[in-house]
Tab-separated table of C-alpha atoms and ligand atoms in Angstrom:
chain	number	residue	atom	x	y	z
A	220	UNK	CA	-27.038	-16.149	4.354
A	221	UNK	CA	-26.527	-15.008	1.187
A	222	UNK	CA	-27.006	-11.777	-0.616
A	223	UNK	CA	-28.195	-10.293	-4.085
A	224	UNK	CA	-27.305	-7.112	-5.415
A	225	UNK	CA	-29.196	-5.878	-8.587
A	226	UNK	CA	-29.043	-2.858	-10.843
A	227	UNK	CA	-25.513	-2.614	-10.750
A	228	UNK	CA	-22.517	-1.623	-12.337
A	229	UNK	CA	-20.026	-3.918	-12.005
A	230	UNK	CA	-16.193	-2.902	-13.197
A	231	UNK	CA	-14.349	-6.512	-12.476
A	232	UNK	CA	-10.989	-5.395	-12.969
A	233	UNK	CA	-10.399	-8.496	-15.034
A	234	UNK	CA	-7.731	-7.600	-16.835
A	235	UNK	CA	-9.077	-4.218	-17.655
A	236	UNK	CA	-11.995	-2.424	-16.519
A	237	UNK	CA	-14.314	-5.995	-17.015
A	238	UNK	CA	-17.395	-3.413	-17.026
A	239	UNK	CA	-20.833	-5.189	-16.984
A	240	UNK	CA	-23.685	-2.585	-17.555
A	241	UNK	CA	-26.724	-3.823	-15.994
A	242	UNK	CA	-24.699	-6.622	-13.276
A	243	UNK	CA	-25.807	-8.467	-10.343
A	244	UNK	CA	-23.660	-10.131	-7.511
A	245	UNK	CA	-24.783	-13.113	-4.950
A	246	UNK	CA	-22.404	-12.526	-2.127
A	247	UNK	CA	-22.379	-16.010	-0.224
A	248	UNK	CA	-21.287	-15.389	3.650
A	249	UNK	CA	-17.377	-13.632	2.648
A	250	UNK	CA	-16.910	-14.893	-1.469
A	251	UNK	CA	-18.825	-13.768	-4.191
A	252	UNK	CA	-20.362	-16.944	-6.135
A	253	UNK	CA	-22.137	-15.380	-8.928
A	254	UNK	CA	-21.464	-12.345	-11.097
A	255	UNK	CA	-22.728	-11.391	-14.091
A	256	UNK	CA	-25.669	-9.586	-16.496
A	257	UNK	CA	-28.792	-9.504	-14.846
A	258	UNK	CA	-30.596	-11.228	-17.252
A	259	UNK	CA	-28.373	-14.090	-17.203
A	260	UNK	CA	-28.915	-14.705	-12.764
A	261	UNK	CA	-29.768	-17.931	-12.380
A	262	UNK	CA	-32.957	-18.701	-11.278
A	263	UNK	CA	-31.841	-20.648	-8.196
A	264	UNK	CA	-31.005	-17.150	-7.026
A	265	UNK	CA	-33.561	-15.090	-8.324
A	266	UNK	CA	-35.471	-15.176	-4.888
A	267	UNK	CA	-33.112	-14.174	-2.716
A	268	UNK	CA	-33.508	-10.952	-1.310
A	269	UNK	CA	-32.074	-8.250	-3.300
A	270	UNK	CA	-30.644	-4.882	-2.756
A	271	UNK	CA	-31.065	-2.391	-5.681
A	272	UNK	CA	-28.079	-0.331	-6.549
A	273	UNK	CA	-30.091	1.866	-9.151
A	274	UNK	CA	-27.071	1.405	-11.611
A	275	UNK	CA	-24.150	2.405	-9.259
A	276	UNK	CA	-20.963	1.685	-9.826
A	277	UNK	CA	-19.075	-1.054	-8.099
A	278	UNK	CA	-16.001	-2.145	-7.983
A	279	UNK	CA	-13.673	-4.540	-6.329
A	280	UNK	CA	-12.935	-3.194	-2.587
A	281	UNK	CA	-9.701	-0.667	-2.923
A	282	UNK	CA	-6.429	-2.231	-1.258
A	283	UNK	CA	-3.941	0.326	-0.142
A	284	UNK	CA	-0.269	-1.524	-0.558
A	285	UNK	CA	1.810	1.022	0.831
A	286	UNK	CA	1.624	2.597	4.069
A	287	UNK	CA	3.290	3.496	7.262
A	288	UNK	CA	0.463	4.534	9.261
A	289	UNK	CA	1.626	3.341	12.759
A	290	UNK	CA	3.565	6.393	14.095
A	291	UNK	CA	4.154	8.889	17.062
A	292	UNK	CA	4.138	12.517	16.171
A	293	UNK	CA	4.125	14.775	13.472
A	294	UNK	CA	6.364	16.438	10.850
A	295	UNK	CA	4.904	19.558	10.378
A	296	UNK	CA	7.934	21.533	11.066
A	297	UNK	CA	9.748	19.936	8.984
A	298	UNK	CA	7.327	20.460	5.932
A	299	UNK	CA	7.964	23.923	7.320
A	300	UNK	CA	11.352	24.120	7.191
A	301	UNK	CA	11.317	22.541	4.145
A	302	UNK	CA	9.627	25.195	2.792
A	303	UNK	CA	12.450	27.593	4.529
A	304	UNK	CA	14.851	26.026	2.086
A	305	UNK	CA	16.025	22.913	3.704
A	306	UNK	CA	16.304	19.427	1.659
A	307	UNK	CA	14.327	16.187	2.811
A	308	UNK	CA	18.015	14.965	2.594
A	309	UNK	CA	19.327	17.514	5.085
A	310	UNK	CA	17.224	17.345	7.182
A	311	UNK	CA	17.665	13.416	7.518
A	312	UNK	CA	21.467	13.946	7.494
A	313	UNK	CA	21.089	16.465	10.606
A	314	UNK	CA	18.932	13.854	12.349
A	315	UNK	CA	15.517	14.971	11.875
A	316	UNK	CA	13.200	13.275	8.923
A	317	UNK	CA	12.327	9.365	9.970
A	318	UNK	CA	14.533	9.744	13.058
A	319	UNK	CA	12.375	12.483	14.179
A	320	UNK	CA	9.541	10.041	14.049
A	321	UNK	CA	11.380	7.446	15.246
A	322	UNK	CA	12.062	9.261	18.960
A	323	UNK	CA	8.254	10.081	18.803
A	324	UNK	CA	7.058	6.279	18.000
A	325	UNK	CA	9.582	4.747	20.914
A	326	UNK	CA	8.173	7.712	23.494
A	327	UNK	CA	4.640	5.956	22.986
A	328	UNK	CA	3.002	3.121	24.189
A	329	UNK	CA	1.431	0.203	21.954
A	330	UNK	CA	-2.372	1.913	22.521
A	331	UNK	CA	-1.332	5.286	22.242
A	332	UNK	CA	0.188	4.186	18.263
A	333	UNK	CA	-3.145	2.410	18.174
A	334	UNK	CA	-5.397	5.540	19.130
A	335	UNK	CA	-2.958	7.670	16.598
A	336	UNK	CA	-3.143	5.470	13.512
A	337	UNK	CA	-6.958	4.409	13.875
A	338	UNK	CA	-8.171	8.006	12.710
A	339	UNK	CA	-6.171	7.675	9.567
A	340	UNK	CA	-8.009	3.994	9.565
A	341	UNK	CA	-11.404	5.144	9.642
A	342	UNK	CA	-10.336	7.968	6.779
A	343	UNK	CA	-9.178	4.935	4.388
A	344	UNK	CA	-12.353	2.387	5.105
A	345	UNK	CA	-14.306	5.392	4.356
A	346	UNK	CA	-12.982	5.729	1.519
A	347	UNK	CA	-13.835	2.315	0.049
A	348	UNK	CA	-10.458	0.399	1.258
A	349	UNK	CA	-10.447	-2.913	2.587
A	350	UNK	CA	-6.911	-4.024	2.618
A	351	UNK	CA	-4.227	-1.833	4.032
A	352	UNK	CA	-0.588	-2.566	4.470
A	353	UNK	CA	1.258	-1.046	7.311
A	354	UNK	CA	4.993	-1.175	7.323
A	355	UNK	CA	7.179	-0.950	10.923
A	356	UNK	CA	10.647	0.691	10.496
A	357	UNK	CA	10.253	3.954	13.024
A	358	UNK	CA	11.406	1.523	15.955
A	359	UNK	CA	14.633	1.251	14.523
A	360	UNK	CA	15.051	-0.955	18.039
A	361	UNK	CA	13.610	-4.405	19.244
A	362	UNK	CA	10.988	-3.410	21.043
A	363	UNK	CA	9.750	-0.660	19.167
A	364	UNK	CA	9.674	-2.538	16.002
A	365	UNK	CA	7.709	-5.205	17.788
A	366	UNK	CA	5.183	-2.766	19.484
A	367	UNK	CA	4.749	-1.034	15.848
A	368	UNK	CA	3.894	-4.310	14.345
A	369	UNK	CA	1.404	-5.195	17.221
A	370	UNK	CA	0.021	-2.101	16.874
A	371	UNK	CA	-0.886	-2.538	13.416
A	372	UNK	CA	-1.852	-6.645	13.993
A	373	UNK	CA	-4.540	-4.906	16.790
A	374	UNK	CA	-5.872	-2.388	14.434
A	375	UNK	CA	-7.442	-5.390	12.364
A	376	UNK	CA	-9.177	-6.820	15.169
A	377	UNK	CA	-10.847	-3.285	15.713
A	378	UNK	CA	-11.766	-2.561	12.249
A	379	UNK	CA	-13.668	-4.363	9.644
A	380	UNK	CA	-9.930	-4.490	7.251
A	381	UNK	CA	-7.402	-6.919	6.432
A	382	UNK	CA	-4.127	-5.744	7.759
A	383	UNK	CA	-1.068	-6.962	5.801
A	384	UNK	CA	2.430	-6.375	7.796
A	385	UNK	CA	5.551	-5.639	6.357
A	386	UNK	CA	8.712	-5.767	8.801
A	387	UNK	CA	10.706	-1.963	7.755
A	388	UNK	CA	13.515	-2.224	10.186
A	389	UNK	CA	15.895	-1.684	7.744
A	390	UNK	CA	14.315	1.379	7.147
A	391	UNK	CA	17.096	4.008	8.507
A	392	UNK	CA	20.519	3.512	10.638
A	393	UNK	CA	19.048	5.043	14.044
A	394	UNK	CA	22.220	6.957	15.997
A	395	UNK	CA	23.444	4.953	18.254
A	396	UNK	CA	24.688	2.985	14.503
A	397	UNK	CA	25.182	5.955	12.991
A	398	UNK	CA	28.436	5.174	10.198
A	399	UNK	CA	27.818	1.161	11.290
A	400	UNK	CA	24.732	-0.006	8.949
A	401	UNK	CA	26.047	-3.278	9.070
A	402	UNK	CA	26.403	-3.881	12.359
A	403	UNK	CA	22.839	-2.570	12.630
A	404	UNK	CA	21.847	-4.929	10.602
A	405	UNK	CA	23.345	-7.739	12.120
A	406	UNK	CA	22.597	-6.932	15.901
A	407	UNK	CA	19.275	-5.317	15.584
A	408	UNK	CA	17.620	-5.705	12.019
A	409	UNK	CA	18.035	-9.251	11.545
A	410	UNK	CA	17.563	-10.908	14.720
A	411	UNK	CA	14.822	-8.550	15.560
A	412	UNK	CA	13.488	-10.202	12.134
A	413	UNK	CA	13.569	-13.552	13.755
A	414	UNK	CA	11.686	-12.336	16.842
A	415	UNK	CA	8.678	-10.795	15.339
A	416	UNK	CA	8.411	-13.732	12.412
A	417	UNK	CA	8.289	-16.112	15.286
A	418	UNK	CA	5.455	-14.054	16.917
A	419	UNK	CA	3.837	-14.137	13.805
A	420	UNK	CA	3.864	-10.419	13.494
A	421	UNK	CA	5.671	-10.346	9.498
A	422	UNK	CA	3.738	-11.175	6.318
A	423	UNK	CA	6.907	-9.505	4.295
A	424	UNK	CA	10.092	-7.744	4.535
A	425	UNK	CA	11.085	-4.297	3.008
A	426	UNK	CA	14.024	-1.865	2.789
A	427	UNK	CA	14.996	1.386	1.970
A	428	UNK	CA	17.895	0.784	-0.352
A	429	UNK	CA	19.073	4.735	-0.492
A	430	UNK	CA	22.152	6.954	0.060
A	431	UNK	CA	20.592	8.300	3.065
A	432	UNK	CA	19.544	4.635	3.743
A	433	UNK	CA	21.073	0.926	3.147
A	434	UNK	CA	23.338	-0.160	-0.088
A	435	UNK	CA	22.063	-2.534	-2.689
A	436	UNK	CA	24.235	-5.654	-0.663
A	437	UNK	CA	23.450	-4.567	2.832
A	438	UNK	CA	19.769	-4.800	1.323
A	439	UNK	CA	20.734	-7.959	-0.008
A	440	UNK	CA	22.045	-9.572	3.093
A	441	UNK	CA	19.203	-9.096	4.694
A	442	UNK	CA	16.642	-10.232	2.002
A	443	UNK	CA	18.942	-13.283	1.902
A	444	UNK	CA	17.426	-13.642	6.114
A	445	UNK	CA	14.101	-13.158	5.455
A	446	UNK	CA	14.349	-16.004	2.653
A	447	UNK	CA	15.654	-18.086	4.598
A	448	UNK	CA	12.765	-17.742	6.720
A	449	UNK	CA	10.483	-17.697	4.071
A	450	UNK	CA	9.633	-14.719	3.717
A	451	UNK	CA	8.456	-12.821	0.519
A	452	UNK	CA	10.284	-9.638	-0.049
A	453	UNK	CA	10.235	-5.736	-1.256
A	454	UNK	CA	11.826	-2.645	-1.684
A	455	UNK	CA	12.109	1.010	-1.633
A	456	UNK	CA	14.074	1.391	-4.207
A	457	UNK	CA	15.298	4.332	-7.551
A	458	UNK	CA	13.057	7.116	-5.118
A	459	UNK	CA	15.485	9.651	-4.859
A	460	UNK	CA	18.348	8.179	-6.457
A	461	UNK	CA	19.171	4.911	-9.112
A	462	UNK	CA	21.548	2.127	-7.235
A	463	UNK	CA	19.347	-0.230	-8.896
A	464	UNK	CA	17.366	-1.762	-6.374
A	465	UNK	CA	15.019	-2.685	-8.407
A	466	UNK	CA	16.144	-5.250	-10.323
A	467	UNK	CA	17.941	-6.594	-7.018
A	468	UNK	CA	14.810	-6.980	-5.525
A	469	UNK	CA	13.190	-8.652	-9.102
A	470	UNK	CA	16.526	-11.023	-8.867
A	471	UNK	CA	15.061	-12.224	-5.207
A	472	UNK	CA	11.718	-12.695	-6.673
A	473	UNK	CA	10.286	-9.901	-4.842
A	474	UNK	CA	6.651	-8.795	-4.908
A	475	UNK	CA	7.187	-5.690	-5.409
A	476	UNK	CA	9.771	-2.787	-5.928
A	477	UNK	CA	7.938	0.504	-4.926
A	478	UNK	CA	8.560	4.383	-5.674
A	479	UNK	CA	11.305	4.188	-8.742
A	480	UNK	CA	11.181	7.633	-10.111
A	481	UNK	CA	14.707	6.445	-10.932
A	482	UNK	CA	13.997	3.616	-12.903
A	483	UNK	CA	16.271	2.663	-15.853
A	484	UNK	CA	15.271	-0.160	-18.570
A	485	UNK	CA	17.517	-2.534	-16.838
A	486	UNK	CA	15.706	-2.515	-14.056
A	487	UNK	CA	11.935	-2.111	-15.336
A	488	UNK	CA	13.212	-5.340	-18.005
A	489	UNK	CA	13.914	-7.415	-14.693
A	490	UNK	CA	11.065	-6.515	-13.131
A	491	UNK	CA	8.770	-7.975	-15.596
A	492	UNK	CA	10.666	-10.967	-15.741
A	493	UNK	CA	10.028	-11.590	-12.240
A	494	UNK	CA	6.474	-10.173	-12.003
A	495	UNK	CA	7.139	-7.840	-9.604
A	496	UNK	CA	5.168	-5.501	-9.267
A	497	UNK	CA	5.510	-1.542	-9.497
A	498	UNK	CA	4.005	0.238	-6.271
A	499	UNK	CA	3.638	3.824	-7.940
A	500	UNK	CA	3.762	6.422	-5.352
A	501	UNK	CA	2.824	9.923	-6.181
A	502	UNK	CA	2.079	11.439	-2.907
A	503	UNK	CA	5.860	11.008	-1.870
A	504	UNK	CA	6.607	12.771	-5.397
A	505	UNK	CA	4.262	15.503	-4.674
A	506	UNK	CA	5.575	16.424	-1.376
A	507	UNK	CA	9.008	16.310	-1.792
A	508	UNK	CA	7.853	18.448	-5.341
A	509	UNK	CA	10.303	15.443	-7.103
A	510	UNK	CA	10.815	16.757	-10.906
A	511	UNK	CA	12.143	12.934	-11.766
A	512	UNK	CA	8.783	11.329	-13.249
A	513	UNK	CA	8.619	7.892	-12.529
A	514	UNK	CA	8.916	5.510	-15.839
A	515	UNK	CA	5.744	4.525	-16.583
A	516	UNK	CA	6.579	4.243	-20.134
A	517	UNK	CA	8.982	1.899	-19.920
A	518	UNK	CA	6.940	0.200	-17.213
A	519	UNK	CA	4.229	-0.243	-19.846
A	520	UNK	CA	6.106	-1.670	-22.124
A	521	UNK	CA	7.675	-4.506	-20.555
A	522	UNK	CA	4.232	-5.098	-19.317
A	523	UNK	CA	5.252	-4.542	-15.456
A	524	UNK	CA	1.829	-4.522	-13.090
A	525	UNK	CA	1.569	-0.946	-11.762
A	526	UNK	CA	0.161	-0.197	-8.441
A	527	UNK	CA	-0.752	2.464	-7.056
A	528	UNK	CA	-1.005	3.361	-3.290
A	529	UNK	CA	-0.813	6.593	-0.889
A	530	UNK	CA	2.598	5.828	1.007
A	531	UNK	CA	0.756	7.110	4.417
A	532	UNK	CA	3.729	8.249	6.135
A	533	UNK	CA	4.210	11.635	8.118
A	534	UNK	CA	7.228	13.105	6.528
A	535	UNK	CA	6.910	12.101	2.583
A	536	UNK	CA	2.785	11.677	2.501
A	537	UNK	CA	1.182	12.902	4.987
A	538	UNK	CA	-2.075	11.613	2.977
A	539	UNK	CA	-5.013	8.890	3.336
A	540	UNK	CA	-7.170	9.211	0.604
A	541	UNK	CA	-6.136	6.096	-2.122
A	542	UNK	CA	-8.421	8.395	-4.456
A	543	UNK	CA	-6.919	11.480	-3.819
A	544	UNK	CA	-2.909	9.195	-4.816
A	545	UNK	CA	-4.847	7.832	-7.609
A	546	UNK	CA	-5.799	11.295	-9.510
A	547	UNK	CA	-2.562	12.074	-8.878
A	548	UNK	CA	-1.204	9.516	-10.802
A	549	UNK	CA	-2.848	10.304	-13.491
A	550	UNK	CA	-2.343	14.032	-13.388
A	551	UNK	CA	1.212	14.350	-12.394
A	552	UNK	CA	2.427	10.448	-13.996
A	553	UNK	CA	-0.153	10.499	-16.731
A	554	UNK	CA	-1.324	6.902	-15.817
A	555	UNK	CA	-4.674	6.351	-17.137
A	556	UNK	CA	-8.307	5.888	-15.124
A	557	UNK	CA	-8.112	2.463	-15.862
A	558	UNK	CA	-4.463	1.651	-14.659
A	559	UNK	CA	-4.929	3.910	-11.578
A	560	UNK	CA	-7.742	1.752	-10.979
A	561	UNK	CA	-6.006	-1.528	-11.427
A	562	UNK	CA	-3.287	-0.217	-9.536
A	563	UNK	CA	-5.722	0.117	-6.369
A	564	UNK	CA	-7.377	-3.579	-7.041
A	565	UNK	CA	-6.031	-5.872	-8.716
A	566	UNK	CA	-2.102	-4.953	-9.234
A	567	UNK	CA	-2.278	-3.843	-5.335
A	568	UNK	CA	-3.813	-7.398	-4.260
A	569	UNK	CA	-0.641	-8.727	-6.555
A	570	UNK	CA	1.888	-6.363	-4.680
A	571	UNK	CA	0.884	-8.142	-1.388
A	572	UNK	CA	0.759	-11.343	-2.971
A	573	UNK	CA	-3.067	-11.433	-2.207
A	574	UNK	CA	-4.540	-13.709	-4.660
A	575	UNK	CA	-8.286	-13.884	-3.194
A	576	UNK	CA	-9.083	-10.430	-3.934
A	577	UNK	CA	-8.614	-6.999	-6.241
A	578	UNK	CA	-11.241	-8.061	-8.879
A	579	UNK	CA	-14.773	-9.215	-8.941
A	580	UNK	CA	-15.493	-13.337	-9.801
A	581	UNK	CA	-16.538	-16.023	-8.225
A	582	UNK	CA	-14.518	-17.681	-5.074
A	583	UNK	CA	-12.611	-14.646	-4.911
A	584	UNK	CA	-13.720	-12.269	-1.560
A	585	UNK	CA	-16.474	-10.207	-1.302
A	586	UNK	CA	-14.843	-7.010	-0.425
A	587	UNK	CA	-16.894	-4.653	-2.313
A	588	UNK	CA	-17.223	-0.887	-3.134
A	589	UNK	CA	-20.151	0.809	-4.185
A	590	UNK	CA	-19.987	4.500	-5.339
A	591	UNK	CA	-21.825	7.497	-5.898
A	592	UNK	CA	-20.945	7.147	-9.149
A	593	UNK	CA	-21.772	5.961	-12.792
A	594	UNK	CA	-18.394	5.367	-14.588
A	595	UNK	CA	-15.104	4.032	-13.208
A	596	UNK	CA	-13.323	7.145	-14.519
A	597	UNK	CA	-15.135	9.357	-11.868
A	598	UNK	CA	-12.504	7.782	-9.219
A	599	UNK	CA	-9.397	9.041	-10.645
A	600	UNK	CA	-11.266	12.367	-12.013
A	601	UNK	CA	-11.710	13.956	-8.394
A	602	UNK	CA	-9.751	15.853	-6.917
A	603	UNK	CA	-10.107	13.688	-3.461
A	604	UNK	CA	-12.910	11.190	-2.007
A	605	UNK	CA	-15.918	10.165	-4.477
A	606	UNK	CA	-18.612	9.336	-1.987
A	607	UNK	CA	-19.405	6.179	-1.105
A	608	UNK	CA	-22.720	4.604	-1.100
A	609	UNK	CA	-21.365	1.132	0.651
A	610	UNK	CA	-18.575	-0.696	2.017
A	611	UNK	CA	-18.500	-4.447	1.763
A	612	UNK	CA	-15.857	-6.427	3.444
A	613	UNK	CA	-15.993	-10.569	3.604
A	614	UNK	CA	-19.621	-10.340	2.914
A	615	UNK	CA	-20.551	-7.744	5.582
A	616	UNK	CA	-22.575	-4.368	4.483
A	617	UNK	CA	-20.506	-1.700	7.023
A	618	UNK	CA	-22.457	0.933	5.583
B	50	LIG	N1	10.505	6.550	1.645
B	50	LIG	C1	9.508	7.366	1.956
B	50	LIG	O1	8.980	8.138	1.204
B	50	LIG	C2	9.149	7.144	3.361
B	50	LIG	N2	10.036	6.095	3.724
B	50	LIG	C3	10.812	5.805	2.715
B	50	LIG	O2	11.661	4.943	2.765
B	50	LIG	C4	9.425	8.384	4.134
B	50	LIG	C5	9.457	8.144	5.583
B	50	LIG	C6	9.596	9.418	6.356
B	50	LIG	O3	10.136	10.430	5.883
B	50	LIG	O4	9.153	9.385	7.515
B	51	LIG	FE1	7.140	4.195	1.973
């Protein structure tokens, strides 16, 4: 059965904003098959029945890239005694940070990391998202990775959302390999790698490639695995530090290299040649009250896609709202409306090598959102949520 919607206005995303004042959309059961002015619908269509939008603003449905919303716990007293004095780095070196959430995440069962990540969900779809990528990596064991990324495989069968998995077991060295990365790496990491690809639980791989974390050729080694089992690749890489794991990652072809307040040219000149994509993320900046600005320059001009996402994590981002990350890229990282925008549409859709979706044409998906709102601008100009007046995902009015 398909759908008309009138009377709006439509911001594509095609290659910039793609605004079209006075728009209307056929939604045909999950793809859009006709977009354009109103005056221009075909008449074939012109009797279908229509849903006015009184000249609301839509846009392609928002796809957060970056998250790690499966976990046990909290980290509020860390933030606390962060603000006692202590660094995000000590407190990792002492064994708190991730391996404070990683004891948490292995105490609890697969529902229980279920019933914890689904409010912060519902929080994202109700903010316009349709498309959320979870990342494992607070196992830091076999079984725990696997019942993180099962976890986040159920929440898309509960929830009206694509869920895109990334495999983060290289994330930190847990203690029991504490000094021994590489022997983490090849006894756990790796072949727990193997397990969950063969249970079809990994649609990419990532690392942290930090001081506190794994070197540029332990990250290597194990991008070289996931290759080899054809799997696409990305990185945390240049947050807190430059080893230059971004252009590694570029040099494996990777879709994405994500954080890089660090960035040098080098690495921003082999990103572009390699299209991957930069996964800006300013919540993790704001927390850890980073002074480093990310690149974006230089990022603009070698022409490297920017993304933008919220990095939904407990101890750097303790945030859901895509809106909320993309007003602060523009405030703190002075990224305009129009790339934050990009950066939650069509760059994200890029960064998880999604090429049905992030912009508004035919054959592409019809994950839609429509706003209380006039201008694309007014999403980035909040401080937090713009309301939203519907949620459209494969076709499907949700509200
Ligand atoms: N960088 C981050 O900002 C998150 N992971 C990472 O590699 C932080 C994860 C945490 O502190 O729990
Ligand atoms: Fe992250």
């Amino acid at each position: 059965m398909a759908i008309l919607l009138i009377g709006a206005t439509a911001a594509t995303m095609q290659g910039s904003y793609g605004l079209i004042p006075d728009a209307a959309l056929v939604l045909e059961v999950d793809r859009i098959e006709w977009i354009g002015p109103q005056s221009d619908l075909p008449d074939d269509y012109a009797g279908l029945p229509a849903r006015d939008l009184g000249g609301r603003l839509v846009t392609p449905a928002l796809i957060d890239c970056h998250t790690h919303i499966v976990f046990g716990g909290t980290r509020a007293t860390e933030f606390e005694m962060r603000l006692n004095g202590a660094s995000y780095e000590d407190i990792a070196r002492a064994g708190g940070g991730i391996l404070s959430t990683v004891k948490a995440t292995r105490a609890a069962s697969e529902d229980e990391l279920v019933a914890a990540a689904l409010p912060r969900l519902n929080q994202m779809l109700a903010e316009g998202v349709t498309t959320v990528e979870i990342k494992s990596g607070y196992g830091l064991d076999t079984e725990t990775e696997l019942k993180m990324l099962r976890a986040a495989r159920r929440l898309g069968q509960v929830r009206p959302v694509t869920i895109i998995t990334t495999y983060l077991g290289a994330h930190a060295v847990p203690p029991d390999y504490k000094g021994r990365a590489d022997a983490y790496l090849d006894e756990v990491a790796i072949p727990t790698m193997r397990l969950a690809h063969e249970e079809g639980l990994i649609d990419a791989v990532d690392a942290f490639c930090e001081g506190i974390a794994f070197s540029p050729a332990q990250v290597e080694r194990l991008f070289t695995a996931a290759q080899a089992l054809g799997l696409p690749v990305k990185l945390h890489a240049e947050q807190l530090s430059n080893l230059g794991g971004a252009a590694l990652a570029a040099r494996h072809g990777a879709l994405s290299a994500d954080h890089l307040e660090y960035l040098d040219e080098d690495g921003a000149r082999a990103m572009a040649a390699h299209g991957t994509v930069a996964v800006i993320l300013p919540g993790a900046f704001y927390t850890l009250r980073e002074t480093q600005l990310p690149p974006i320059g230089l990022l603009r001009q070698h022409g490297v896609p920017m993304a933008v996402a919220t990095d939904c994590n407990p101890g750097t981002a303790p945030m859901t709202s895509l809106t909320l990350a993309m007003n602060m890229a523009c405030t703190l990282f002075r990224m305009t409306p129009e790339e934050a925008l990009l950066g939650a549409t069509a760059h994200a859709a890029r960064a998880l090598g999604l090429a049905d979706r992030g912009r508004l044409a035919p054959g592409l998906r019809a994950d839609l959102a429509v706003w209380e709102a006039k201008t694309p601008a007014e999403l980035s100009w909040r401080i937090g949520p713009t309301p939203l007046h519907a949620r459209i995902f494969g076709g499907q009015i949700d509200r």
